[in-house]
Amino acid sequence: MKTENNNHLPALADTPEPPYYAVIFSTTRTEGDHGYGEMAEKMAALAATMPGYLGAESTRNEIGITVSYWKDLESIKNWKYNLEHVVARDLGREVWYQSYRLRIARVERDYGFEKK
Amino acid sequence: MKTENNNHLPALADTPEPPYYAVIFSTTRTEGDHGYGEMAEKMAALAATMPGYLGAESTRNEIGITVSYWKDLESIKNWKYNLEHVVARDLGREVWYQSYRLRIARVERDYGFEKK
């Protein structure tokens, strides 16, 4: 996933004032790539075209955490049942993920900091 | 931060049934360590001793994402104003973080998957 902005600094999601929703997707991977990297990029790009998408942050080391932000629960449901995403989700369970937790949360407060 | 459990698999947080709260802390770092790694470990260990702490997931690559889980807003406030944490937060803004976003969210739904 692309995580750099035009200033070559890693980008955090520039979300609007709360309330909005977060989908917190925490994962552990199976061994090997098996097309995972390509699909992850494709799904990140596809999510960004969906109605109600507000941004995402994603990083992976021993575990992966991707947090995507959405206007409302309807937008999340619409993304969940996008047909290409349904195929990717099935492959995730069959091939790529050893385990995951997916949490849907309503963001109530939001603080930001940027060093001058 | 320790991310392995006794089975030598990276650990996801074993949170209870929703509702509970998530603190999503997304960061970009300044150059160099400057004591960051040590303090991050210390704060993760300290947070785990606080009342209402339910677990945490943390990973860093281009960006860092740490999600900690809490019983309620009171527990989060109590952790926010823990004196050692206040010192660490100040150092974070002065030294370690180029930028961050901190979001407080109420987890409403939670799905899990683990490959057999």
Coordinates of C-alpha atoms in Angstrom, one line a residue:
Chain A
M1 CA 0.0 0.0 0.0
K2 CA 1.2 3.5 -0.8
T3 CA 2.0 5.3 2.5
E4 CA 3.9 8.3 1.2
N5 CA 2.4 11.7 0.3
N6 CA 3.8 14.3 -2.0
N7 CA 6.3 15.5 0.6
H8 CA 7.7 12.0 0.9
L9 CA 6.5 11.7 4.5
P10 CA 4.5 8.7 5.5
A11 CA 0.8 9.7 5.4
L12 CA -1.7 9.4 8.2
A13 CA -5.4 9.5 7.3
D14 CA -6.8 13.0 7.1
T15 CA -10.2 12.2 8.5
P16 CA -12.9 14.7 9.2
E17 CA -14.3 15.7 12.6
P18 CA -15.9 12.8 14.5
P19 CA -18.2 11.0 14.7
Y20 CA -17.2 8.5 11.9
Y21 CA -16.4 4.8 11.9
A22 CA -13.1 2.8 12.0
V23 CA -12.6 -0.8 10.9
I24 CA -9.6 -2.1 12.8
F25 CA -8.3 -5.2 10.9
S26 CA -5.5 -6.9 12.9
T27 CA -3.9 -10.0 11.2
T28 CA -1.2 -12.6 11.4
R29 CA 0.0 -14.0 8.0
T30 CA 0.7 -17.5 6.9
E31 CA 4.2 -18.2 5.3
G32 CA 5.0 -16.9 1.8
D33 CA 3.3 -14.2 -0.3
H34 CA 1.0 -16.3 -2.6
G35 CA -0.3 -13.1 -4.3
Y36 CA -1.1 -11.4 -1.0
G37 CA 0.9 -8.2 -1.7
E38 CA -0.7 -7.6 -5.0
M39 CA -4.2 -8.2 -3.7
A40 CA -3.6 -6.0 -0.6
E41 CA -2.7 -3.1 -3.0
K42 CA -5.7 -3.8 -5.2
M43 CA -8.1 -3.9 -2.3
A44 CA -6.7 -0.7 -0.8
A45 CA -7.2 1.1 -4.1
L46 CA -10.7 -0.4 -4.5
A47 CA -11.7 0.7 -1.0
A48 CA -10.6 4.2 -1.7
T49 CA -13.2 4.4 -4.5
M50 CA -16.1 3.3 -2.3
P51 CA -18.8 5.7 -1.1
G52 CA -18.2 6.9 2.4
Y53 CA -14.5 6.0 2.5
L54 CA -12.6 8.6 4.6
G55 CA -9.0 7.2 4.5
A56 CA -6.9 4.3 5.8
E57 CA -3.7 3.6 7.7
S58 CA -1.8 0.3 7.3
T59 CA 1.4 -1.2 8.5
R60 CA 2.9 -4.6 9.0
N61 CA 5.7 -6.1 11.0
E62 CA 5.2 -9.2 13.1
I63 CA 1.5 -8.5 12.9
G64 CA -0.4 -6.3 10.4
I65 CA -2.8 -3.6 11.4
T66 CA -5.0 -1.8 8.8
V67 CA -7.5 0.8 10.0
S68 CA -9.9 2.1 7.4
Y69 CA -12.2 5.0 8.2
W70 CA -15.8 5.3 7.0
K71 CA -18.6 7.8 7.1
D72 CA -21.2 5.3 8.6
L73 CA -22.1 1.7 9.1
E74 CA -23.9 1.6 5.7
S75 CA -20.6 2.4 3.9
I76 CA -18.8 -0.3 5.8
K77 CA -21.6 -2.9 4.9
N78 CA -21.5 -1.8 1.2
W79 CA -17.7 -2.3 1.2
K80 CA -18.0 -5.7 3.0
Y81 CA -20.3 -7.0 0.3
N82 CA -18.4 -5.6 -2.7
L83 CA -18.0 -8.6 -5.0
E84 CA -14.3 -8.3 -5.6
H85 CA -13.8 -7.8 -1.8
V86 CA -15.9 -10.9 -1.0
V87 CA -13.5 -13.0 -3.2
A88 CA -10.5 -11.4 -1.5
R89 CA -11.9 -12.0 1.9
D90 CA -12.5 -15.7 1.1
L91 CA -8.9 -16.0 -0.2
G92 CA -7.7 -14.3 3.0
R93 CA -9.3 -17.0 5.2
E94 CA -8.2 -19.9 2.9
V95 CA -4.6 -18.8 2.1
W96 CA -3.1 -15.6 3.5
Y97 CA -4.2 -15.2 7.1
Q98 CA -3.2 -17.4 10.0
S99 CA -5.6 -15.4 12.2
Y100 CA -7.3 -12.0 12.3
R101 CA -9.6 -9.8 14.5
L102 CA -11.9 -7.3 12.8
R103 CA -13.4 -4.6 15.0
I104 CA -15.9 -2.0 13.9
A105 CA -15.8 1.1 16.1
R106 CA -17.4 4.5 16.3
V107 CA -14.7 7.2 16.5
E108 CA -15.8 9.7 19.1
R109 CA -12.7 11.9 19.6
D110 CA -9.7 12.6 17.4
Y111 CA -6.5 14.5 18.3
G112 CA -3.7 15.4 15.9
F113 CA -0.1 16.5 16.2
E114 CA 2.4 17.6 13.6
K115 CA 5.9 18.8 14.4
K116 CA 6.8 22.2 12.9
Chain B
M1 CA 7.1 -4.5 22.3
K2 CA 6.5 -8.2 22.9
T3 CA 4.2 -9.5 20.3
E4 CA 4.7 -13.3 20.6
N5 CA 2.6 -15.6 22.8
N6 CA 3.7 -18.9 24.3
N7 CA 3.1 -20.7 21.0
H8 CA 5.6 -18.4 19.3
L9 CA 2.8 -16.9 17.2
P10 CA 2.3 -13.2 17.0
A11 CA -0.5 -12.3 19.4
L12 CA -3.6 -10.4 18.6
A13 CA -5.5 -8.9 21.6
D14 CA -8.0 -11.3 23.2
T15 CA -10.6 -8.8 23.9
P16 CA -14.0 -9.5 25.5
E17 CA -17.4 -9.1 23.8
P18 CA -18.2 -5.5 22.7
P19 CA -18.9 -2.9 23.7
Y20 CA -15.5 -1.6 24.8
Y21 CA -13.2 1.1 23.7
A22 CA -10.2 1.3 21.3
V23 CA -7.5 4.0 21.3
I24 CA -6.0 4.1 17.8
F25 CA -2.6 5.8 17.9
S26 CA -1.1 6.3 14.4
T27 CA 2.4 7.8 14.3
T28 CA 5.3 8.9 12.1
R29 CA 8.7 9.0 13.8
T30 CA 11.5 11.4 13.6
E31 CA 15.0 10.1 12.7
G32 CA 17.0 8.0 15.2
D33 CA 15.9 6.1 18.3
H34 CA 16.7 8.6 21.1
G35 CA 15.4 6.2 23.8
Y36 CA 12.1 5.6 21.9
G37 CA 12.3 1.8 21.9
E38 CA 13.0 1.5 25.6
M39 CA 10.2 4.0 26.5
A40 CA 7.7 2.2 24.1
E41 CA 8.3 -1.1 25.9
K42 CA 8.0 0.6 29.3
M43 CA 4.8 2.3 28.4
A44 CA 3.3 -0.9 26.9
A45 CA 4.1 -2.8 30.2
L46 CA 2.8 0.0 32.3
A47 CA -0.5 0.3 30.3
A48 CA -1.0 -3.4 30.9
T49 CA -1.1 -2.8 34.7
M50 CA -3.8 -0.1 34.5
P51 CA -7.4 -0.7 35.6
G52 CA -9.7 -1.4 32.6
Y53 CA -6.9 -2.4 30.2
L54 CA -8.1 -5.2 27.9
G55 CA -5.1 -5.7 25.6
A56 CA -3.2 -4.0 22.7
E57 CA -1.9 -4.6 19.2
S58 CA 1.1 -2.7 17.9
T59 CA 3.2 -2.7 14.7
R60 CA 5.5 -0.3 12.9
N61 CA 6.9 -0.1 9.4
E62 CA 6.7 3.2 7.5
I63 CA 4.1 4.3 10.0
G64 CA 3.4 2.9 13.5
I65 CA -0.1 1.9 14.6
T66 CA -0.8 0.9 18.2
V67 CA -4.3 0.1 19.2
S68 CA -5.0 -0.4 22.9
Y69 CA -8.3 -1.7 24.2
W70 CA -10.1 -0.4 27.3
K71 CA -13.2 -1.2 29.3
D72 CA -14.5 2.4 29.3
L73 CA -13.7 6.1 28.8
E74 CA -12.8 6.4 32.5
S75 CA -10.0 3.8 32.1
I76 CA -8.6 5.7 29.1
K77 CA -8.7 9.0 31.0
N78 CA -7.0 7.4 34.0
W79 CA -4.2 6.1 31.7
K80 CA -3.9 9.4 29.9
Y81 CA -3.1 11.2 33.1
N82 CA -0.8 8.5 34.7
L83 CA 2.2 10.6 35.6
E84 CA 4.8 8.4 33.9
H85 CA 2.7 8.4 30.8
V86 CA 2.3 12.2 30.9
V87 CA 6.2 12.5 30.8
A88 CA 6.4 10.0 27.9
R89 CA 3.7 11.9 26.0
D90 CA 5.6 15.2 26.3
L91 CA 8.8 13.5 25.1
G92 CA 6.8 12.0 22.2
R93 CA 5.8 15.4 21.0
E94 CA 9.2 17.0 21.7
V95 CA 11.5 14.2 20.4
W96 CA 10.1 11.0 18.9
Y97 CA 7.1 11.8 16.8
Q98 CA 7.0 13.7 13.5
S99 CA 3.2 13.5 13.5
Y100 CA 0.4 11.5 15.1
R101 CA -3.3 11.0 15.1
L102 CA -5.0 9.6 18.2
R103 CA -8.6 8.4 17.9
I104 CA -10.9 7.2 20.7
A105 CA -13.5 4.8 19.4
R106 CA -16.3 2.6 20.8
V107 CA -16.0 -0.9 19.5
E108 CA -19.5 -2.1 18.6
R109 CA -18.7 -5.4 16.7
D110 CA -15.9 -7.8 16.7
Y111 CA -15.2 -10.8 14.5
G112 CA -12.3 -13.3 14.8
F113 CA -10.8 -16.0 12.7
E114 CA -8.0 -18.5 13.4
K115 CA -6.9 -21.1 10.9
K116 CA -7.0 -24.7 12.2

